[in-house]
Amino acid sequence: MRRTGNKLYALLLAAAMVTLTACGGGGSTASTTAAAGGETAAAGETQAQAEVPAGESISQESDVVAAVAVDFTTMDPMDTSDTLSGGIQRMMMDGLFGFDDDMAIYPMLATGYEANEDATEFTITLREGISFTDGTPWDADAALANFAKWDDESLGLKRTTFLCNVLDSFEKVDDYTIKVNLTEPFGAFISNLAHPACVIMSPKTIEAGVDECARNPVGTGQYKFVEWIEGDHLTLELNKDWWGYDADICGGTALADADAGFKSVTFKPVPESATRVAMIQSGDAQIMWTTPTESVAVLDADPNVTSYQDEGIVVRFLMMNTQKAPFNDVRVRQAMDYALNKEAYIQVVKNGLATPATSIIGPAVQYYKSNEPRPYDPEKAKELLAEAGYPDGFTTTVMFANTTANQKQAEFYKQQLEQVGINLELKGMESAILNQRIQDVDVPGSEAEVDCYIIGWSPSTGDADWGIRPLLAIESEPPMSYNICYYENEELEGYIRTGLESADDDIRREAYEKAQDLIWEETPMVFMCVDSNVWATSAKVQNVKIYPDGAINMKNAKMTK
């Protein structure tokens, strides 16, 4: 059977003298300020899931298996650029701020903050009575250890540019208060602190070095790390002493019911979609995400499975390396856009579970601006190719993680592009190897291996900055982040800087709208669709959700007898 919802989420932006004090929890949403034009939805509206009757949950005595599409890349949040790994890290490590079920920001290890009018100084108060699972107390010293890591560019971590360019200084005011000074106004600072890259690690782990952070994470979270055998499984166990179960520490309402959470969760990477579906139907797995779109109808009809669907913020792209011929010519990039039928893609590849992309970011992301999609027009594509000097087309390659879903996308692109004379050679590979060859490189784009790349991106801050800067800023070229287009445009750099430096909502909106218009015209990637989130659980499992950014949310999950 299927459950559906309609997510509305609000983002709390940095503003002068705003203070959050509630912890939220147990399905309720803490009071937050909606960003311009946004709405705050009460948690529980997004998923119409039945409640487990009191005393009938066997969750905390139950070991469950979750089948996922790809393997994890690292357990270091500051070196993570995939949603899957970031979602698992959220289960083990809490942030100063986090997102509720609807992506509204609320305080976690912080109780609130105050900011000056320019949004250059933030005083953050910390929650008391919390310890890391290694026994280290959570306090100002622990917070500053994390800020120091986030600010350390020499570590060369993938998320280094996320905060280091804006952090100026950070200091301890008292045991449970810190002050952060920024180099310039940064309107998305609190949104960035809520991003999974900024979940908090134990100072002992940080001191042990980046290898320890990547392999043995320690946080304050609902779950504790057990082991990670690459390619086979990653296992977490419940932290029954999690502060989120304690209503007093949370300020009156616990984050989760006392009987929520599983004894252990073992995540198994299963790239073959049909195998994942078979696992959830046979009971070999109790949780599966994402559901292959072609299997949604089958799972809807299975009484032993509950299938879910909800709107998301993941946008699918076909990236092109703009520093290599032929993609250094905008006419070729636009020809690629005209040559790909987005409606057919949604029906064939996504089985109708998506909407056409009209920007680099989805409609639910702050400062989104719609653009007019180029129509499917193979003749226009051929015309542009001829103008660019490729009347007979050309041969190029596309790299992608070799999941069933990505293979299906790649084959669609190949079939479509053949119609205009472009021969697309498919290069699928295991995700860790792909990451090494795509992102862990430090060469100019003209020397990079990649020609085209299949990617989906969700700005997990909910702000336009993180939907644009990691993908297209010059500073974000590999190995620093995900500008795999190797796109360099000074006009765009100016819009990005304006959006970062201003705390004024109107100025930020104008900058990001101009950025989206420019990106749409320049076409460094082909914008395909905005995904729906689809996932499934055993009918006995309840309250497993997916955040709009595509990450797993099991905070209040339970299992019936």
Coordinates of C-alpha atoms in Angstrom, one line a residue:
M1 CA 0.0 0.0 0.0
R2 CA 1.1 3.5 -0.6
R3 CA 1.2 6.6 1.7
T4 CA 1.7 10.0 0.2
G5 CA 2.2 13.5 1.6
N6 CA 2.7 17.1 0.6
K7 CA 5.7 18.6 2.2
L8 CA 5.9 22.3 2.9
Y9 CA 9.0 23.4 4.7
A10 CA 10.4 26.7 5.9
L11 CA 13.9 27.8 6.4
L12 CA 15.1 30.0 9.2
L13 CA 17.6 32.6 7.9
A14 CA 20.1 34.5 9.9
A15 CA 18.4 37.7 11.1
A16 CA 19.1 40.2 13.8
M17 CA 18.4 39.2 17.4
V18 CA 16.5 36.0 16.7
T19 CA 16.4 33.4 19.4
L20 CA 15.3 29.8 19.3
T21 CA 14.7 28.0 22.6
A22 CA 12.4 25.0 21.9
C23 CA 13.9 21.6 21.3
G24 CA 10.8 20.3 19.4
G25 CA 10.3 16.6 19.2
G26 CA 8.0 13.6 19.3
G27 CA 6.4 14.6 16.0
S28 CA 6.0 18.2 16.9
T29 CA 7.7 21.2 15.2
A30 CA 9.5 23.8 17.1
S31 CA 8.4 27.3 16.5
T32 CA 10.5 28.9 13.7
T33 CA 10.4 31.9 11.5
A34 CA 9.4 31.1 7.9
A35 CA 11.7 32.5 5.2
A36 CA 10.3 34.9 2.6
G37 CA 7.2 33.3 1.1
G38 CA 7.7 30.0 2.9
E39 CA 5.3 28.2 5.3
T40 CA 5.8 26.3 8.4
A41 CA 3.9 23.0 8.4
A42 CA 3.1 21.1 11.6
A43 CA 5.0 17.9 11.7
G44 CA 2.9 14.8 11.2
E45 CA 1.1 16.4 8.2
T46 CA 3.6 14.9 5.8
Q47 CA 3.0 11.2 6.4
A48 CA -0.3 9.7 7.4
Q49 CA 1.2 6.9 9.4
A50 CA -0.7 5.1 12.1
E51 CA 0.7 5.3 15.6
V52 CA 2.0 2.2 17.4
P53 CA -0.3 1.6 20.4
A54 CA 1.4 2.2 23.8
G55 CA 3.3 -0.8 25.0
E56 CA 3.2 -2.6 21.6
S57 CA 6.5 -1.3 20.1
I58 CA 9.2 -3.9 19.9
S59 CA 11.6 -1.5 18.2
Q60 CA 14.3 -1.4 20.7
E61 CA 14.5 -5.2 20.8
S62 CA 14.6 -5.4 17.0
D63 CA 17.5 -5.6 14.6
V64 CA 16.6 -4.3 11.2
V65 CA 18.2 -4.2 7.7
A66 CA 18.0 -1.3 5.4
A67 CA 18.7 -1.9 1.7
V68 CA 20.3 1.1 0.0
A69 CA 21.3 1.7 -3.6
V70 CA 25.0 2.5 -3.2
D71 CA 27.8 2.2 -0.7
F72 CA 28.9 4.9 1.7
T73 CA 31.9 7.1 0.9
T74 CA 33.1 8.2 4.3
M75 CA 31.8 8.8 7.8
D76 CA 33.5 12.2 8.1
P77 CA 30.7 14.9 7.6
M78 CA 33.2 17.5 6.4
D79 CA 34.4 15.1 3.7
T80 CA 31.0 14.0 2.6
S81 CA 29.2 15.1 -0.6
D82 CA 26.6 12.3 -1.0
T83 CA 23.2 12.4 0.6
L84 CA 23.3 8.8 1.7
S85 CA 26.4 9.1 3.8
G86 CA 25.3 12.4 5.2
G87 CA 21.9 10.9 6.3
I88 CA 23.6 8.1 8.2
Q89 CA 25.9 10.5 9.9
R90 CA 22.9 12.5 11.1
M91 CA 21.8 9.4 13.0
M92 CA 25.0 9.2 14.9
M93 CA 25.9 12.9 15.3
D94 CA 23.7 15.8 16.1
G95 CA 24.2 19.4 14.9
L96 CA 24.0 22.7 16.7
F97 CA 20.8 23.1 14.6
G98 CA 18.9 20.5 12.6
F99 CA 15.8 20.0 10.5
D100 CA 12.5 18.7 11.5
D101 CA 10.5 16.3 9.3
D102 CA 9.6 19.2 7.0
M103 CA 13.0 20.8 6.8
A104 CA 12.2 23.6 9.2
I105 CA 15.2 24.5 11.3
Y106 CA 15.2 24.0 15.0
P107 CA 17.8 24.0 17.7
M108 CA 19.6 20.7 18.6
L109 CA 22.8 20.9 20.6
A110 CA 22.3 24.7 20.6
T111 CA 19.3 26.2 22.4
G112 CA 19.3 29.3 20.4
Y113 CA 21.4 32.2 19.0
E114 CA 21.5 36.0 18.6
A115 CA 22.9 37.8 15.7
N116 CA 23.9 41.4 15.0
E117 CA 22.1 43.4 12.3
D118 CA 24.8 42.7 9.7
A119 CA 24.7 39.0 10.4
T120 CA 28.5 39.0 11.1
E121 CA 28.4 38.1 14.8
F122 CA 26.5 35.2 16.2
T123 CA 26.3 34.3 19.9
I124 CA 25.2 30.7 20.3
T125 CA 23.9 29.2 23.5
L126 CA 24.5 25.4 24.0
R127 CA 22.3 22.8 25.5
E128 CA 23.4 21.4 28.9
G129 CA 23.4 17.8 30.2
I130 CA 24.7 16.1 27.1
S131 CA 27.7 13.8 26.5
F132 CA 29.3 12.2 23.5
T133 CA 29.0 8.4 23.4
D134 CA 32.7 8.2 24.3
G135 CA 31.9 10.1 27.6
T136 CA 33.3 13.5 26.6
P137 CA 31.0 16.3 27.8
W138 CA 29.3 18.5 25.3
D139 CA 30.2 22.1 26.1
A140 CA 31.8 25.2 24.6
D141 CA 35.2 23.5 24.3
A142 CA 33.7 20.7 22.2
A143 CA 31.9 23.1 20.0
L144 CA 35.1 25.1 19.4
A145 CA 37.0 21.9 18.5
N146 CA 34.5 21.4 15.7
F147 CA 34.6 25.0 14.5
A148 CA 38.4 24.7 14.3
K149 CA 38.1 21.6 12.1
W150 CA 35.5 23.3 9.9
D151 CA 37.9 26.2 9.5
D152 CA 41.0 24.2 8.8
E153 CA 41.5 24.4 5.0
S154 CA 44.8 22.5 5.2
L155 CA 42.8 19.3 5.8
G156 CA 41.7 19.3 2.2
L157 CA 38.2 18.0 3.0
K158 CA 35.4 18.2 0.4
R159 CA 33.3 20.5 2.5
T160 CA 36.1 22.8 3.4
T161 CA 34.7 25.8 1.5
F162 CA 31.4 25.3 3.2
L163 CA 32.3 27.5 6.1
C164 CA 36.1 28.2 6.1
N165 CA 35.9 31.2 3.8
V166 CA 33.4 33.0 6.0
L167 CA 34.7 32.1 9.5
D168 CA 36.9 34.8 11.1
S169 CA 37.1 33.8 14.7
F170 CA 35.3 31.8 17.4
E171 CA 35.6 32.1 21.1
K172 CA 34.3 30.7 24.4
V173 CA 32.1 33.1 26.3
D174 CA 31.4 30.6 29.1
D175 CA 31.0 26.9 29.4
Y176 CA 27.8 26.9 27.4
T177 CA 28.1 29.9 25.2
I178 CA 30.2 30.6 22.1
K179 CA 30.6 33.7 19.9
V180 CA 31.3 33.3 16.2
N181 CA 32.6 36.3 14.1
L182 CA 32.3 36.1 10.3
T183 CA 34.5 37.8 7.8
E184 CA 31.4 39.3 6.1
P185 CA 27.7 39.2 6.3
F186 CA 26.4 35.7 5.7
G187 CA 22.6 35.4 5.4
A188 CA 22.7 31.6 5.3
F189 CA 24.9 31.0 8.3
I190 CA 22.3 29.2 10.5
S191 CA 21.0 27.3 7.6
N192 CA 24.6 26.1 6.9
L193 CA 25.0 25.1 10.6
A194 CA 21.9 22.9 10.1
H195 CA 23.4 21.2 7.1
P196 CA 24.6 17.5 7.7
A197 CA 28.2 18.6 7.0
C198 CA 28.1 20.5 10.4
V199 CA 27.0 17.7 12.6
I200 CA 29.2 17.6 15.7
M201 CA 32.0 15.1 16.3
S202 CA 33.6 14.2 19.6
P203 CA 36.8 16.3 20.2
K204 CA 38.7 13.0 20.9
T205 CA 37.8 11.8 17.4
I206 CA 38.8 15.1 15.8
E207 CA 42.1 15.1 17.7
A208 CA 42.8 11.5 16.4
G209 CA 42.9 12.8 12.9
V210 CA 40.9 12.7 9.6
D211 CA 41.3 9.0 9.1
E212 CA 39.7 8.3 12.5
C213 CA 36.9 10.7 11.6
A214 CA 36.3 8.9 8.4
R215 CA 36.3 5.4 9.9
N216 CA 35.1 5.6 13.5
P217 CA 32.7 8.6 14.0
V218 CA 31.6 9.5 17.5
G219 CA 28.8 11.9 18.2
T220 CA 25.9 12.6 20.6
G221 CA 23.3 11.0 18.4
Q222 CA 20.5 8.5 18.7
Y223 CA 22.7 5.8 17.3
K224 CA 26.3 4.7 17.8
F225 CA 28.7 3.5 15.1
V226 CA 29.5 -0.2 15.2
E227 CA 31.4 -1.1 12.0
W228 CA 31.6 -0.4 8.3
I229 CA 32.7 -3.1 5.9
E230 CA 33.0 -1.4 2.5
G231 CA 30.7 -2.9 -0.1
D232 CA 29.0 -5.2 2.3
H233 CA 27.4 -3.3 5.3
L234 CA 27.4 -0.5 7.8
T235 CA 25.9 -1.2 11.3
L236 CA 24.7 1.2 13.9
E237 CA 23.3 0.4 17.4
L238 CA 20.8 2.3 19.5
N239 CA 22.1 4.8 22.0
K240 CA 19.5 4.4 24.7
D241 CA 21.0 7.3 26.7
W242 CA 20.4 9.7 23.8
W243 CA 19.6 13.1 25.2
G244 CA 16.7 13.4 22.7
Y245 CA 14.7 10.9 24.7
D246 CA 14.9 13.2 27.8
A247 CA 12.2 15.8 27.9
D248 CA 13.9 17.8 30.6
I249 CA 17.1 18.2 28.6
C250 CA 15.0 19.0 25.5
G251 CA 13.3 21.8 27.3
G252 CA 9.9 20.2 27.9
T253 CA 9.2 17.9 24.9
A254 CA 11.5 15.0 23.9
L255 CA 12.7 14.7 20.3
A256 CA 11.5 11.1 20.1
D257 CA 9.2 8.7 22.0
A258 CA 11.0 6.6 24.7
D259 CA 10.3 3.4 22.8
A260 CA 11.4 4.7 19.3
G261 CA 14.5 3.5 17.5
F262 CA 15.8 0.1 16.7
K263 CA 18.2 -2.1 18.6
S264 CA 20.5 -2.0 15.5
V265 CA 20.3 -0.9 11.9
T266 CA 22.4 -2.6 9.3
F267 CA 22.6 -0.8 6.0
K268 CA 23.4 -3.0 3.0
P269 CA 24.4 -1.4 -0.4
V270 CA 22.4 -3.2 -3.1
P271 CA 22.9 -1.6 -6.5
E272 CA 20.6 -3.9 -8.3
S273 CA 17.1 -2.5 -8.0
A274 CA 15.2 -5.8 -8.4
T275 CA 17.3 -7.3 -5.6
R276 CA 16.4 -4.5 -3.2
V277 CA 12.7 -4.9 -4.0
A278 CA 13.0 -8.7 -3.5
M279 CA 14.6 -8.1 -0.1
I280 CA 11.8 -5.8 1.2
Q281 CA 9.1 -8.2 -0.1
S282 CA 10.7 -11.3 1.4
G283 CA 11.5 -9.7 4.7
D284 CA 15.3 -9.8 4.3
A285 CA 15.1 -6.1 4.6
Q286 CA 12.7 -4.0 6.6
I287 CA 13.6 -0.6 5.0
M288 CA 14.4 0.3 1.5
W289 CA 15.3 3.6 -0.2
T290 CA 15.1 4.7 -2.8
T291 CA 12.4 2.6 -4.4
P292 CA 13.0 2.0 -8.1
T293 CA 10.3 3.9 -9.8
E294 CA 9.3 0.9 -11.9
S295 CA 8.5 -1.1 -8.8
V296 CA 6.3 1.4 -7.0
A297 CA 3.1 -0.2 -8.3
V298 CA 4.2 -3.6 -7.3
L299 CA 5.0 -2.5 -3.8
D300 CA 1.7 -0.6 -3.5
A301 CA -0.1 -3.8 -4.0
D302 CA 1.9 -5.8 -1.5
P303 CA 0.1 -6.0 1.9
N304 CA 3.3 -6.8 3.7
V305 CA 5.0 -3.6 2.5
T306 CA 4.2 0.1 2.9
S307 CA 5.3 2.2 0.0
Y308 CA 5.7 6.0 0.4
Q309 CA 6.0 8.9 -2.0
D310 CA 6.6 12.6 -1.3
E311 CA 8.0 15.6 -3.0
G312 CA 11.7 16.3 -2.7
I313 CA 14.4 18.9 -3.6
V314 CA 16.8 16.7 -5.5
V315 CA 17.3 18.0 -9.1
R316 CA 18.8 15.6 -11.7
F317 CA 21.4 16.9 -14.1
L318 CA 23.6 15.7 -17.0
M319 CA 26.8 17.7 -16.3
M320 CA 29.2 18.6 -19.1
N321 CA 32.9 19.5 -18.7
T322 CA 32.9 23.0 -20.0
Q323 CA 36.7 23.2 -20.2
K324 CA 36.9 20.3 -22.7
A325 CA 35.8 20.4 -26.4
P326 CA 33.1 20.2 -27.5
F327 CA 31.5 21.4 -24.3
N328 CA 33.5 24.6 -24.1
D329 CA 31.0 25.9 -26.7
V330 CA 27.7 27.0 -25.3
R331 CA 26.0 26.1 -28.5
V332 CA 26.9 22.4 -28.0
R333 CA 25.7 22.5 -24.5
Q334 CA 22.4 24.0 -25.6
A335 CA 22.1 21.4 -28.3
M336 CA 22.4 18.7 -25.7
D337 CA 19.5 20.4 -23.9
Y338 CA 17.3 20.5 -27.0
A339 CA 18.2 16.9 -27.8
L340 CA 16.9 15.5 -24.5
N341 CA 13.1 15.0 -24.1
K342 CA 12.5 15.8 -20.5
E343 CA 8.9 14.6 -20.5
A344 CA 9.9 11.3 -22.0
Y345 CA 12.7 11.1 -19.4
I346 CA 10.2 11.5 -16.6
Q347 CA 8.0 8.8 -18.0
V348 CA 10.6 6.3 -19.1
V349 CA 13.3 6.8 -16.4
K350 CA 11.3 8.0 -13.5
N351 CA 8.0 6.3 -14.2
G352 CA 6.2 9.6 -13.8
L353 CA 7.6 10.2 -10.3
A354 CA 9.2 13.6 -11.0
T355 CA 8.5 17.0 -12.5
P356 CA 10.5 18.9 -15.1
A357 CA 13.3 21.0 -13.8
T358 CA 13.0 24.7 -14.5
S359 CA 16.1 25.8 -12.7
I360 CA 19.3 24.5 -11.1
I361 CA 17.3 24.3 -7.8
G362 CA 13.9 23.0 -7.1
P363 CA 10.7 25.1 -6.4
A364 CA 10.9 24.3 -2.7
V365 CA 14.3 25.8 -2.3
Q366 CA 14.6 29.4 -1.1
Y367 CA 15.1 32.0 -3.9
Y368 CA 14.1 29.6 -6.6
K369 CA 13.2 31.3 -9.9
S370 CA 11.6 29.4 -12.7
N371 CA 13.0 29.5 -16.2
E372 CA 11.3 28.5 -19.5
P373 CA 12.5 25.0 -20.4
R374 CA 13.9 24.5 -23.9
P375 CA 11.5 22.3 -25.9
Y376 CA 12.5 18.9 -27.2
D377 CA 13.7 19.9 -30.7
P378 CA 16.2 17.5 -32.4
E379 CA 16.3 19.7 -35.5
K380 CA 17.3 22.8 -33.4
A381 CA 20.0 20.6 -31.7
K382 CA 21.4 19.6 -35.1
E383 CA 21.4 23.2 -36.2
L384 CA 23.4 24.4 -33.2
L385 CA 25.8 21.5 -33.6
A386 CA 26.5 22.5 -37.2
E387 CA 27.0 26.1 -36.1
A388 CA 29.5 25.0 -33.6
G389 CA 31.4 23.0 -36.2
Y390 CA 30.0 19.5 -35.5
P391 CA 27.6 18.9 -38.4
D392 CA 28.2 15.2 -38.1
G393 CA 28.0 15.1 -34.3
F394 CA 30.8 13.7 -32.1
T395 CA 31.7 11.0 -29.7
T396 CA 31.9 11.6 -25.9
T397 CA 31.6 9.6 -22.6
V398 CA 29.4 9.7 -19.6
M399 CA 30.5 8.5 -16.2
F400 CA 28.1 7.4 -13.5
A401 CA 27.7 5.1 -10.4
N402 CA 26.6 1.7 -11.8
T403 CA 23.3 1.5 -10.1
T404 CA 20.3 0.2 -12.0
A405 CA 18.7 3.6 -11.9
N406 CA 21.8 5.4 -13.3
Q407 CA 22.2 2.8 -16.0
K408 CA 18.7 3.4 -17.1
Q409 CA 19.4 7.2 -17.2
A410 CA 22.6 6.6 -19.2
E411 CA 20.9 4.4 -21.7
F412 CA 18.1 7.0 -22.2
Y413 CA 20.7 9.7 -22.8
K414 CA 22.5 7.5 -25.3
Q415 CA 19.4 6.7 -27.2
Q416 CA 18.2 10.3 -27.4
L417 CA 21.6 11.8 -28.3
E418 CA 22.1 9.3 -31.1
Q419 CA 19.2 11.0 -32.9
V420 CA 21.3 14.1 -33.4
G421 CA 24.5 12.4 -34.2
I422 CA 26.1 12.3 -30.7
N423 CA 27.6 8.9 -29.8
L424 CA 27.6 8.6 -26.0
E425 CA 29.8 5.9 -24.5
L426 CA 28.7 4.7 -21.1
K427 CA 31.2 4.4 -18.3
G428 CA 29.5 3.0 -15.2
M429 CA 31.6 2.1 -12.2
E430 CA 31.4 1.3 -8.5
S431 CA 30.7 4.5 -6.5
A432 CA 34.0 4.6 -4.6
I433 CA 36.1 4.2 -7.7
L434 CA 33.9 6.8 -9.5
N435 CA 34.5 9.2 -6.6
Q436 CA 38.2 8.8 -6.9
R437 CA 38.2 9.5 -10.7
I438 CA 35.7 12.3 -10.6
Q439 CA 36.2 14.2 -7.5
D440 CA 39.5 13.2 -5.9
V441 CA 41.5 14.8 -8.6
D442 CA 43.4 18.1 -8.7
V443 CA 43.9 19.0 -12.3
P444 CA 42.5 21.6 -14.7
G445 CA 39.2 20.7 -16.2
S446 CA 40.9 20.4 -19.6
E447 CA 42.9 17.5 -18.2
A448 CA 40.2 15.9 -16.2
E449 CA 38.9 12.4 -17.3
V450 CA 35.3 13.4 -17.1
D451 CA 33.4 14.5 -20.2
C452 CA 29.8 14.1 -19.0
Y453 CA 28.5 13.0 -15.6
I454 CA 25.2 11.9 -14.2
I455 CA 24.3 13.5 -10.9
G456 CA 21.5 14.5 -8.6
W457 CA 21.9 17.3 -6.1
S458 CA 19.9 18.5 -3.1
P459 CA 20.9 21.7 -1.3
S460 CA 20.6 20.4 2.2
T461 CA 20.6 23.8 3.7
G462 CA 17.3 24.6 1.8
D463 CA 19.0 27.8 0.5
A464 CA 19.9 28.7 -3.1
D465 CA 23.5 29.2 -2.1
W466 CA 24.1 25.5 -1.6
G467 CA 22.2 24.6 -4.7
I468 CA 24.6 26.8 -6.8
R469 CA 27.9 27.4 -5.2
P470 CA 29.0 23.7 -4.7
L471 CA 28.1 22.9 -8.4
L472 CA 29.3 26.0 -10.3
A473 CA 31.6 28.2 -8.3
I474 CA 35.2 28.3 -9.3
E475 CA 36.3 27.5 -5.8
S476 CA 34.2 24.3 -6.0
E477 CA 36.1 22.6 -8.8
P478 CA 37.4 19.1 -7.7
P479 CA 38.8 18.2 -5.3
M480 CA 37.2 20.9 -3.2
S481 CA 33.6 20.2 -4.2
Y482 CA 31.3 19.3 -7.1
N483 CA 31.9 21.7 -9.9
I484 CA 32.4 18.8 -12.2
C485 CA 31.4 21.0 -15.1
Y486 CA 34.6 23.0 -14.4
Y487 CA 32.5 26.0 -15.1
E488 CA 34.1 29.4 -14.6
N489 CA 32.1 32.6 -15.1
E490 CA 33.0 35.9 -13.3
E491 CA 29.5 37.2 -13.6
L492 CA 28.2 34.2 -11.8
E493 CA 30.9 34.6 -9.2
G494 CA 29.7 38.1 -8.5
Y495 CA 26.1 36.9 -7.9
I496 CA 27.3 34.2 -5.6
R497 CA 29.4 36.7 -3.6
T498 CA 26.5 39.1 -3.3
G499 CA 24.2 36.3 -2.1
L500 CA 26.8 35.2 0.5
E501 CA 27.7 38.7 1.7
S502 CA 24.3 40.2 2.2
A503 CA 21.8 39.5 5.1
D504 CA 19.2 41.5 3.2
D505 CA 16.5 39.2 1.8
D506 CA 15.7 41.3 -1.2
I507 CA 19.4 41.6 -2.2
R508 CA 19.9 37.9 -1.9
R509 CA 16.8 37.1 -3.9
E510 CA 17.8 39.4 -6.7
A511 CA 21.4 37.9 -6.8
Y512 CA 20.2 34.3 -6.9
E513 CA 17.5 35.0 -9.5
K514 CA 20.1 36.6 -11.8
A515 CA 22.4 33.7 -11.1
Q516 CA 19.6 31.2 -12.1
D517 CA 18.9 33.1 -15.3
L518 CA 22.6 33.1 -16.3
I519 CA 23.0 29.5 -15.5
W520 CA 19.9 28.6 -17.6
E521 CA 21.3 30.5 -20.6
E522 CA 24.8 29.2 -20.2
T523 CA 23.7 25.5 -19.7
P524 CA 26.8 24.0 -18.0
M525 CA 24.5 21.0 -17.3
V526 CA 21.2 19.8 -18.8
F527 CA 18.5 20.2 -16.2
M528 CA 16.3 17.2 -16.3
C529 CA 13.8 16.9 -13.4
V530 CA 13.0 17.3 -9.7
D531 CA 12.7 13.9 -8.1
S532 CA 9.9 12.6 -5.9
N533 CA 11.1 10.7 -2.9
V534 CA 10.0 7.1 -2.9
W535 CA 10.8 4.5 -0.3
A536 CA 9.3 1.5 1.4
T537 CA 9.3 -0.4 4.7
S538 CA 7.9 -3.6 6.1
A539 CA 4.2 -3.0 7.0
K540 CA 5.3 -3.6 10.7
V541 CA 7.7 -0.6 10.6
Q542 CA 6.3 2.9 11.1
N543 CA 7.6 6.5 11.1
V544 CA 10.5 5.9 8.7
K545 CA 10.6 9.0 6.6
I546 CA 12.7 10.7 4.0
Y547 CA 13.8 14.4 4.4
P548 CA 13.0 16.5 1.3
D549 CA 16.8 16.4 0.6
G550 CA 16.6 12.6 0.2
A551 CA 18.3 11.6 3.5
I552 CA 16.8 9.0 5.8
N553 CA 14.9 10.1 8.9
M554 CA 14.3 7.4 11.5
K555 CA 14.2 9.5 14.6
N556 CA 10.8 8.3 15.7
A557 CA 10.7 5.0 13.9
K558 CA 9.1 2.0 15.5
M559 CA 8.2 -1.6 14.9
T560 CA 4.9 -3.4 15.9
K561 CA 4.7 -6.9 17.2

